[in-house]
Amino acid sequence: MKVGRIIILTSILALSIVSTSFAHPGRLDSNGGHNCSAASVKKGLCTGYHYHNGSGGSSSSGSSGSSSSSNSSSKPASAPPKEVVPAGQLKVTIPAYKVYVNNQQVFSNTSKYPVFEYKDITYFPMTYNFTQALGLETNWDDEVGFSIRKTSNKAGKLSFDSGVPTDKLYAKMPDFNIFVNDDWLDNGNEEYPILVLNDVTYFPMTWNFAVEEFGLTTKLENNAFYISK
């Protein structure tokens, strides 16, 4: 008999919970909800506008409006703006590979005059430090222009001009004459022209310039570029 009473009491309790949950359906509008009646509010069955049977996905008109507004105003993330290279300038980049001068590594990210790459060619700044390390001689004349020539000098240790290169590196064509081993260079017709960055003349370390003109040795292996005197 006790078992029977337990079953009966459990059934009554379950029916009571179900009836309480749906004791205030009232009339539903086209959205599947309605305002809570004063009697239901007093009984603690509901508050304000609400839905039945899962309609609307929200228990109040305020949250529903906020959700729909948020969804309608959401926009896909816009693509980053395309970089515009200034007129008359060329985009150059810091090499992704390592660079060595006389087996000494060059750290372009901490140099005022970084080694850069243009059209897949490594460019070196013809500063005093680099020309001494490569055994080259340079000269500047306001009327003649820039001249560079190979020498029999021994290679010196490379010193660096410390600094931080700008995030966007833009080089330009020189507006002065260039002489290589005393011969005038038609730079405008060069496939890999001499460039200027931060008021410093840069030479491409192609086979023609590095090996044939300057008498240097170059190699590219294991994702690294090597040049030596």
PDB file of C-alpha atoms in Angstrom, residues 2 5 37 45 47 63 66 85 90 92 97 99 101 111 138 146 159 163 172 174 178 199 203-204 208 212 229:
ATOM      1  CA  LYS A   2       2.892   2.394   0.749  1.00  0.00           C
ATOM      2  CA  ARG A   5       0.652   5.905  -2.157  1.00  0.00           C
ATOM      3  CA  SER A  37      -2.125  39.136 -16.757  1.00  0.00           C
ATOM      4  CA  LEU A  45       3.851  32.915 -12.825  1.00  0.00           C
ATOM      5  CA  THR A  47       6.199  39.155 -15.758  1.00  0.00           C
ATOM      6  CA  SER A  63      15.597  41.112 -25.165  1.00  0.00           C
ATOM      7  CA  SER A  66      17.867  43.779 -28.812  1.00  0.00           C
ATOM      8  CA  VAL A  85      53.059  53.219 -52.761  1.00  0.00           C
ATOM      9  CA  LEU A  90      59.323  51.687 -55.167  1.00  0.00           C
ATOM     10  CA  VAL A  92      61.233  47.303 -50.992  1.00  0.00           C
ATOM     11  CA  TYR A  97      66.478  35.036 -45.426  1.00  0.00           C
ATOM     12  CA  VAL A  99      72.509  37.720 -44.994  1.00  0.00           C
ATOM     13  CA  VAL A 101      79.118  39.630 -45.213  1.00  0.00           C
ATOM     14  CA  SER A 111      70.136  48.897 -38.703  1.00  0.00           C
ATOM     15  CA  THR A 138      83.266  55.324 -53.323  1.00  0.00           C
ATOM     16  CA  PHE A 146      78.346  58.961 -57.400  1.00  0.00           C
ATOM     17  CA  SER A 159      80.306  47.729 -38.388  1.00  0.00           C
ATOM     18  CA  GLY A 163      68.709  52.118 -35.639  1.00  0.00           C
ATOM     19  CA  LYS A 172      63.509  55.713 -55.375  1.00  0.00           C
ATOM     20  CA  PRO A 174      68.647  58.324 -58.083  1.00  0.00           C
ATOM     21  CA  ILE A 178      76.460  56.843 -61.399  1.00  0.00           C
ATOM     22  CA  ASP A 199      69.679  59.342 -48.865  1.00  0.00           C
ATOM     23  CA  PHE A 203      73.574  48.493 -55.207  1.00  0.00           C
ATOM     24  CA  PRO A 204      71.934  45.214 -56.258  1.00  0.00           C
ATOM     25  CA  ASN A 208      77.166  41.409 -62.831  1.00  0.00           C
ATOM     26  CA  GLU A 212      82.157  40.838 -62.476  1.00  0.00           C
ATOM     27  CA  LYS A 229      85.813  39.841 -50.474  1.00  0.00           C
TER      28      LYS A 229
END
